[in-house]
């Protein structure tokens, strides 16, 4: 009798452990489902910033699907735009264009987050299609729109992209300074490394090496504060390279 009771208790104990394990697993599996679509989008953005593009793509797709279920057009349009952008980065331009068109069908100009995100991706597709004038106009519109709506990170991104697609060095430098001023005034310091770096590249192209060095030194300062190890390495390299161009070999 005691042996039978012991076996019964043992069976019940095993069942209880297995049930608890299944519950914990289900909680883990459903964790992302319990997040709001805004949180899902933020999570996808964080992965994107780490340049884990394939994983980011999966998260943006999931976010778009969930936002559609909840009739959240703003988040859906942002997620679809980012699906397009990630596909562009991964070399799947045609696939990306399909999602960009889907985003265009969902987004409204009255939605600051959705519209600004859409413009940022639209401009990048135009850039990669070598439609530089259209791309420049799109990013200029994005900049003005983001300033009006106090979306400063996206405003700086827009200025940064105008500086990239602008045809003349004068325009590139002008928009580089616009981006830098906006970043400094609105707590967007993470942008300052890339902005100074790109301006240095412009001065390098027109062989103004003294100005190139000034910009690369500023870029290095910010890269060492806010960027990853690879960016820091390139920042050091560019400073040394420019010192050599100026004949300052000891500094290099």
mmCIF file of N, CA and C in Angstrom, residues 88-185:
data_model
loop_
_atom_site.group_PDB
_atom_site.id
_atom_site.type_symbol
_atom_site.label_atom_id
_atom_site.label_comp_id
_atom_site.label_asym_id
_atom_site.label_seq_id
_atom_site.Cartn_x
_atom_site.Cartn_y
_atom_site.Cartn_z
ATOM 1 N N UNK A 88 16.046 46.507 -48.919
ATOM 2 C CA UNK A 88 16.962 47.310 -49.736
ATOM 3 C C UNK A 88 18.401 47.096 -49.274
ATOM 4 N N UNK A 89 18.611 47.109 -47.970
ATOM 5 C CA UNK A 89 19.952 46.900 -47.411
ATOM 6 C C UNK A 89 20.476 45.511 -47.766
ATOM 7 N N UNK A 90 19.586 44.530 -47.733
ATOM 8 C CA UNK A 90 19.984 43.145 -47.994
ATOM 9 C C UNK A 90 20.099 42.833 -49.485
ATOM 10 N N UNK A 91 19.867 43.835 -50.322
ATOM 11 C CA UNK A 91 20.009 43.635 -51.759
ATOM 12 C C UNK A 91 18.766 43.120 -52.449
ATOM 13 N N UNK A 92 17.633 43.143 -51.737
ATOM 14 C CA UNK A 92 16.372 42.670 -52.318
ATOM 15 C C UNK A 92 15.492 43.869 -52.669
ATOM 16 N N UNK A 93 15.971 44.675 -53.609
ATOM 17 C CA UNK A 93 15.293 45.937 -53.903
ATOM 18 C C UNK A 93 13.868 45.725 -54.400
ATOM 19 N N UNK A 94 13.669 44.754 -55.279
ATOM 20 C CA UNK A 94 12.326 44.529 -55.826
ATOM 21 C C UNK A 94 11.347 44.103 -54.737
ATOM 22 N N UNK A 95 11.793 43.219 -53.850
ATOM 23 C CA UNK A 95 10.939 42.820 -52.728
ATOM 24 C C UNK A 95 10.645 44.023 -51.836
ATOM 25 N N UNK A 96 11.668 44.816 -51.602
ATOM 26 C CA UNK A 96 11.486 45.992 -50.766
ATOM 27 C C UNK A 96 10.503 46.975 -51.359
ATOM 28 N N UNK A 97 10.542 47.128 -52.669
ATOM 29 C CA UNK A 97 9.653 48.081 -53.328
ATOM 30 C C UNK A 97 8.182 47.696 -53.136
ATOM 31 N N UNK A 98 7.927 46.401 -53.093
ATOM 32 C CA UNK A 98 6.552 45.933 -52.856
ATOM 33 C C UNK A 98 6.054 46.419 -51.500
ATOM 34 N N UNK A 99 6.909 46.307 -50.493
ATOM 35 C CA UNK A 99 6.508 46.730 -49.146
ATOM 36 C C UNK A 99 6.457 48.248 -49.026
ATOM 37 N N UNK A 100 7.297 48.934 -49.776
ATOM 38 C CA UNK A 100 7.227 50.396 -49.774
ATOM 39 C C UNK A 100 5.887 50.858 -50.337
ATOM 40 N N UNK A 101 5.421 50.189 -51.382
ATOM 41 C CA UNK A 101 4.114 50.521 -51.956
ATOM 42 C C UNK A 101 2.989 50.209 -50.971
ATOM 43 N N UNK A 102 3.148 49.120 -50.221
ATOM 44 C CA UNK A 102 2.151 48.800 -49.193
ATOM 45 C C UNK A 102 2.128 49.882 -48.118
ATOM 46 N N UNK A 103 3.315 50.333 -47.724
ATOM 47 C CA UNK A 103 3.392 51.400 -46.721
ATOM 48 C C UNK A 103 2.734 52.668 -47.243
ATOM 49 N N UNK A 104 2.962 52.980 -48.518
ATOM 50 C CA UNK A 104 2.361 54.175 -49.115
ATOM 51 C C UNK A 104 0.841 54.107 -49.076
ATOM 52 N N UNK A 105 0.307 52.895 -49.188
ATOM 53 C CA UNK A 105 -1.137 52.723 -49.157
ATOM 54 C C UNK A 105 -1.739 52.814 -47.768
ATOM 55 N N UNK A 106 -0.903 52.699 -46.735
ATOM 56 C CA UNK A 106 -1.395 52.740 -45.353
ATOM 57 C C UNK A 106 -1.164 54.100 -44.690
ATOM 58 N N UNK A 107 -0.124 54.796 -45.123
ATOM 59 C CA UNK A 107 0.340 55.961 -44.381
ATOM 60 C C UNK A 107 -0.459 57.208 -44.732
ATOM 61 N N UNK A 108 -0.481 58.134 -43.786
ATOM 62 C CA UNK A 108 -1.153 59.417 -43.986
ATOM 63 C C UNK A 108 -0.200 60.539 -43.601
ATOM 64 N N UNK A 109 -0.247 61.625 -44.346
ATOM 65 C CA UNK A 109 0.622 62.766 -44.047
ATOM 66 C C UNK A 109 0.280 63.395 -42.697
ATOM 67 N N UNK A 110 -0.896 63.095 -42.188
ATOM 68 C CA UNK A 110 -1.293 63.627 -40.880
ATOM 69 C C UNK A 110 -0.716 62.817 -39.720
ATOM 70 N N UNK A 111 -0.019 61.731 -40.036
ATOM 71 C CA UNK A 111 0.594 60.873 -39.018
ATOM 72 C C UNK A 111 2.102 61.127 -39.006
ATOM 73 N N UNK A 112 2.609 61.918 -38.061
ATOM 74 C CA UNK A 112 4.031 62.295 -38.079
ATOM 75 C C UNK A 112 4.994 61.114 -38.084
ATOM 76 N N UNK A 113 4.734 60.112 -37.255
ATOM 77 C CA UNK A 113 5.669 58.991 -37.177
ATOM 78 C C UNK A 113 5.639 58.153 -38.456
ATOM 79 N N UNK A 114 4.448 57.827 -38.903
ATOM 80 C CA UNK A 114 4.341 57.013 -40.105
ATOM 81 C C UNK A 114 4.856 57.736 -41.341
ATOM 82 N N UNK A 115 4.468 59.009 -41.495
ATOM 83 C CA UNK A 115 4.841 59.756 -42.693
ATOM 84 C C UNK A 115 6.348 60.012 -42.751
ATOM 85 N N UNK A 116 6.938 60.386 -41.627
ATOM 86 C CA UNK A 116 8.380 60.660 -41.622
ATOM 87 C C UNK A 116 9.177 59.391 -41.905
ATOM 88 N N UNK A 117 8.727 58.282 -41.353
ATOM 89 C CA UNK A 117 9.427 57.014 -41.607
ATOM 90 C C UNK A 117 9.314 56.651 -43.090
ATOM 91 N N UNK A 118 8.123 56.810 -43.626
ATOM 92 C CA UNK A 118 7.904 56.498 -45.042
ATOM 93 C C UNK A 118 8.795 57.355 -45.939
ATOM 94 N N UNK A 119 8.866 58.655 -45.660
ATOM 95 C CA UNK A 119 9.701 59.537 -46.480
ATOM 96 C C UNK A 119 11.169 59.123 -46.414
ATOM 97 N N UNK A 120 11.624 58.734 -45.229
ATOM 98 C CA UNK A 120 13.016 58.322 -45.082
ATOM 99 C C UNK A 120 13.364 57.116 -45.932
ATOM 100 N N UNK A 121 12.426 56.185 -46.041
ATOM 101 C CA UNK A 121 12.676 54.988 -46.847
ATOM 102 C C UNK A 121 12.476 55.292 -48.332
ATOM 103 N N UNK A 122 11.463 56.064 -48.642
ATOM 104 C CA UNK A 122 11.213 56.462 -50.039
ATOM 105 C C UNK A 122 12.441 57.159 -50.624
ATOM 106 N N UNK A 123 13.009 58.083 -49.855
ATOM 107 C CA UNK A 123 14.191 58.797 -50.324
ATOM 108 C C UNK A 123 15.374 57.879 -50.556
ATOM 109 N N UNK A 124 15.503 56.865 -49.729
ATOM 110 C CA UNK A 124 16.616 55.922 -49.895
ATOM 111 C C UNK A 124 16.439 55.062 -51.149
ATOM 112 N N UNK A 125 15.213 54.694 -51.450
ATOM 113 C CA UNK A 125 14.977 53.955 -52.695
ATOM 114 C C UNK A 125 15.296 54.836 -53.899
ATOM 115 N N UNK A 126 14.892 56.089 -53.855
ATOM 116 C CA UNK A 126 15.198 57.012 -54.954
ATOM 117 C C UNK A 126 16.705 57.190 -55.100
ATOM 118 N N UNK A 127 17.391 57.267 -53.982
ATOM 119 C CA UNK A 127 18.853 57.380 -53.991
ATOM 120 C C UNK A 127 19.481 56.167 -54.664
ATOM 121 N N UNK A 128 19.042 54.979 -54.266
ATOM 122 C CA UNK A 128 19.605 53.762 -54.838
ATOM 123 C C UNK A 128 19.198 53.560 -56.297
ATOM 124 N N UNK A 129 18.130 54.224 -56.714
ATOM 125 C CA UNK A 129 17.723 54.194 -58.123
ATOM 126 C C UNK A 129 18.429 55.276 -58.941
ATOM 127 N N UNK A 130 19.348 56.019 -58.291
ATOM 128 C CA UNK A 130 20.088 57.117 -58.925
ATOM 129 C C UNK A 130 19.191 58.283 -59.327
ATOM 130 N N UNK A 131 18.043 58.403 -58.682
ATOM 131 C CA UNK A 131 17.184 59.574 -58.876
ATOM 132 C C UNK A 131 17.544 60.605 -57.803
ATOM 133 N N UNK A 132 18.711 61.208 -57.968
ATOM 134 C CA UNK A 132 19.256 62.038 -56.890
ATOM 135 C C UNK A 132 18.439 63.303 -56.654
ATOM 136 N N UNK A 133 17.914 63.903 -57.708
ATOM 137 C CA UNK A 133 17.110 65.114 -57.523
ATOM 138 C C UNK A 133 15.830 64.800 -56.753
ATOM 139 N N UNK A 134 15.168 63.708 -57.131
ATOM 140 C CA UNK A 134 13.951 63.315 -56.415
ATOM 141 C C UNK A 134 14.278 62.950 -54.973
ATOM 142 N N UNK A 135 15.380 62.236 -54.790
ATOM 143 C CA UNK A 135 15.784 61.834 -53.450
ATOM 144 C C UNK A 135 16.067 63.059 -52.582
ATOM 145 N N UNK A 136 16.779 64.018 -53.137
ATOM 146 C CA UNK A 136 17.103 65.239 -52.389
ATOM 147 C C UNK A 136 15.832 65.977 -51.981
ATOM 148 N N UNK A 137 14.886 66.083 -52.908
ATOM 149 C CA UNK A 137 13.626 66.760 -52.601
ATOM 150 C C UNK A 137 12.858 66.020 -51.508
ATOM 151 N N UNK A 138 12.854 64.699 -51.587
ATOM 152 C CA UNK A 138 12.165 63.899 -50.565
ATOM 153 C C UNK A 138 12.777 64.124 -49.192
ATOM 154 N N UNK A 139 14.100 64.118 -49.120
ATOM 155 C CA UNK A 139 14.759 64.293 -47.819
ATOM 156 C C UNK A 139 14.625 65.731 -47.306
ATOM 157 N N UNK A 140 14.611 66.702 -48.205
ATOM 158 C CA UNK A 140 14.371 68.081 -47.772
ATOM 159 C C UNK A 140 12.964 68.212 -47.191
ATOM 160 N N UNK A 141 11.990 67.598 -47.864
ATOM 161 C CA UNK A 141 10.617 67.614 -47.345
ATOM 162 C C UNK A 141 10.538 66.905 -45.998
ATOM 163 N N UNK A 142 11.259 65.803 -45.892
ATOM 164 C CA UNK A 142 11.290 65.064 -44.630
ATOM 165 C C UNK A 142 11.883 65.926 -43.521
ATOM 166 N N UNK A 143 12.963 66.625 -43.826
ATOM 167 C CA UNK A 143 13.596 67.478 -42.817
ATOM 168 C C UNK A 143 12.617 68.546 -42.327
ATOM 169 N N UNK A 144 12.002 69.255 -43.246
ATOM 170 C CA UNK A 144 11.071 70.324 -42.869
ATOM 171 C C UNK A 144 9.887 69.770 -42.083
ATOM 172 N N UNK A 145 9.377 68.636 -42.513
ATOM 173 C CA UNK A 145 8.241 68.003 -41.837
ATOM 174 C C UNK A 145 8.618 67.601 -40.410
ATOM 175 N N UNK A 146 9.801 67.022 -40.257
ATOM 176 C CA UNK A 146 10.235 66.560 -38.934
ATOM 177 C C UNK A 146 10.526 67.729 -37.995
ATOM 178 N N UNK A 147 11.047 68.821 -38.533
ATOM 179 C CA UNK A 147 11.285 70.004 -37.702
ATOM 180 C C UNK A 147 9.957 70.542 -37.174
ATOM 181 N N UNK A 148 8.968 70.633 -38.048
ATOM 182 C CA UNK A 148 7.648 71.129 -37.643
ATOM 183 C C UNK A 148 7.051 70.246 -36.554
ATOM 184 N N UNK A 149 7.301 68.936 -36.652
ATOM 185 C CA UNK A 149 6.718 67.989 -35.702
ATOM 186 C C UNK A 149 7.672 67.588 -34.576
ATOM 187 N N UNK A 150 8.804 68.297 -34.482
ATOM 188 C CA UNK A 150 9.784 68.072 -33.403
ATOM 189 C C UNK A 150 10.280 66.628 -33.341
ATOM 190 N N UNK A 151 10.426 66.005 -34.495
ATOM 191 C CA UNK A 151 11.011 64.663 -34.572
ATOM 192 C C UNK A 151 12.490 64.837 -34.910
ATOM 193 N N UNK A 152 13.278 65.182 -33.903
ATOM 194 C CA UNK A 152 14.627 65.678 -34.168
ATOM 195 C C UNK A 152 15.581 64.607 -34.659
ATOM 196 N N UNK A 153 15.460 63.400 -34.150
ATOM 197 C CA UNK A 153 16.327 62.338 -34.649
ATOM 198 C C UNK A 153 16.118 62.100 -36.132
ATOM 199 N N UNK A 154 14.874 62.122 -36.549
ATOM 200 C CA UNK A 154 14.561 61.910 -37.963
ATOM 201 C C UNK A 154 14.901 63.144 -38.798
ATOM 202 N N UNK A 155 14.786 64.322 -38.198
ATOM 203 C CA UNK A 155 15.194 65.542 -38.900
ATOM 204 C C UNK A 155 16.693 65.500 -39.201
ATOM 205 N N UNK A 156 17.474 65.067 -38.219
ATOM 206 C CA UNK A 156 18.927 64.970 -38.419
ATOM 207 C C UNK A 156 19.243 63.921 -39.479
ATOM 208 N N UNK A 157 18.537 62.806 -39.437
ATOM 209 C CA UNK A 157 18.715 61.772 -40.456
ATOM 210 C C UNK A 157 18.446 62.343 -41.844
ATOM 211 N N UNK A 158 17.389 63.138 -41.964
ATOM 212 C CA UNK A 158 17.040 63.730 -43.256
ATOM 213 C C UNK A 158 18.135 64.672 -43.745
ATOM 214 N N UNK A 159 18.634 65.534 -42.849
ATOM 215 C CA UNK A 159 19.712 66.450 -43.232
ATOM 216 C C UNK A 159 20.955 65.674 -43.649
ATOM 217 N N UNK A 160 21.243 64.629 -42.906
ATOM 218 C CA UNK A 160 22.374 63.748 -43.213
ATOM 219 C C UNK A 160 22.243 63.162 -44.618
ATOM 220 N N UNK A 161 21.031 62.749 -44.980
ATOM 221 C CA UNK A 161 20.820 62.153 -46.294
ATOM 222 C C UNK A 161 20.842 63.202 -47.406
ATOM 223 N N UNK A 162 20.343 64.407 -47.132
ATOM 224 C CA UNK A 162 20.447 65.473 -48.138
ATOM 225 C C UNK A 162 21.917 65.731 -48.448
ATOM 226 N N UNK A 163 22.744 65.765 -47.408
ATOM 227 C CA UNK A 163 24.175 66.000 -47.606
ATOM 228 C C UNK A 163 24.810 64.894 -48.445
ATOM 229 N N UNK A 164 24.290 63.693 -48.346
ATOM 230 C CA UNK A 164 24.839 62.572 -49.119
ATOM 231 C C UNK A 164 24.442 62.660 -50.590
ATOM 232 N N UNK A 165 23.181 63.014 -50.862
ATOM 233 C CA UNK A 165 22.695 62.971 -52.247
ATOM 234 C C UNK A 165 22.881 64.295 -52.985
ATOM 235 N N UNK A 166 23.217 65.368 -52.264
ATOM 236 C CA UNK A 166 23.406 66.668 -52.919
ATOM 237 C C UNK A 166 24.548 66.590 -53.929
ATOM 238 N N UNK A 167 24.397 67.311 -55.034
ATOM 239 C CA UNK A 167 25.362 67.197 -56.129
ATOM 240 C C UNK A 167 26.632 67.998 -55.891
ATOM 241 N N UNK A 168 26.524 69.160 -55.257
ATOM 242 C CA UNK A 168 27.697 70.022 -55.111
ATOM 243 C C UNK A 168 28.274 69.938 -53.708
ATOM 244 N N UNK A 169 29.573 70.205 -53.614
ATOM 245 C CA UNK A 169 30.234 70.206 -52.307
ATOM 246 C C UNK A 169 29.638 71.275 -51.401
ATOM 247 N N UNK A 170 29.282 72.422 -51.985
ATOM 248 C CA UNK A 170 28.706 73.506 -51.187
ATOM 249 C C UNK A 170 27.416 73.059 -50.502
ATOM 250 N N UNK A 171 26.563 72.375 -51.255
ATOM 251 C CA UNK A 171 25.307 71.891 -50.670
ATOM 252 C C UNK A 171 25.567 70.804 -49.634
ATOM 253 N N UNK A 172 26.512 69.937 -49.914
ATOM 254 C CA UNK A 172 26.839 68.874 -48.966
ATOM 255 C C UNK A 172 27.309 69.465 -47.637
ATOM 256 N N UNK A 173 28.169 70.464 -47.721
ATOM 257 C CA UNK A 173 28.678 71.108 -46.504
ATOM 258 C C UNK A 173 27.556 71.861 -45.785
ATOM 259 N N UNK A 174 26.739 72.563 -46.562
ATOM 260 C CA UNK A 174 25.618 73.309 -45.981
ATOM 261 C C UNK A 174 24.699 72.382 -45.186
ATOM 262 N N UNK A 175 24.302 71.270 -45.799
ATOM 263 C CA UNK A 175 23.368 70.374 -45.124
ATOM 264 C C UNK A 175 24.047 69.586 -44.009
ATOM 265 N N UNK A 176 25.342 69.377 -44.145
ATOM 266 C CA UNK A 176 26.069 68.773 -43.036
ATOM 267 C C UNK A 176 26.000 69.651 -41.799
ATOM 268 N N UNK A 177 26.186 70.949 -41.992
ATOM 269 C CA UNK A 177 26.107 71.886 -40.865
ATOM 270 C C UNK A 177 24.681 71.980 -40.318
ATOM 271 N N UNK A 178 23.696 71.924 -41.202
ATOM 272 C CA UNK A 178 22.304 71.940 -40.736
ATOM 273 C C UNK A 178 22.043 70.737 -39.826
ATOM 274 N N UNK A 179 22.520 69.580 -40.253
ATOM 275 C CA UNK A 179 22.348 68.379 -39.445
ATOM 276 C C UNK A 179 23.080 68.466 -38.120
ATOM 277 N N UNK A 180 24.301 68.981 -38.152
ATOM 278 C CA UNK A 180 25.097 69.106 -36.928
ATOM 279 C C UNK A 180 24.427 70.057 -35.940
ATOM 280 N N UNK A 181 23.964 71.193 -36.436
ATOM 281 C CA UNK A 181 23.305 72.163 -35.549
ATOM 282 C C UNK A 181 22.039 71.574 -34.935
ATOM 283 N N UNK A 182 21.272 70.849 -35.739
ATOM 284 C CA UNK A 182 20.051 70.224 -35.220
ATOM 285 C C UNK A 182 20.382 69.152 -34.191
ATOM 286 N N UNK A 183 21.431 68.381 -34.449
ATOM 287 C CA UNK A 183 21.827 67.319 -33.520
ATOM 288 C C UNK A 183 22.314 67.900 -32.197
ATOM 289 N N UNK A 184 23.128 68.947 -32.272
ATOM 290 C CA UNK A 184 23.673 69.553 -31.055
ATOM 291 C C UNK A 184 22.586 70.217 -30.218
ATOM 292 N N UNK A 185 21.599 70.781 -30.879
ATOM 293 C CA UNK A 185 20.557 71.527 -30.162
ATOM 294 C C UNK A 185 19.470 70.631 -29.591
#
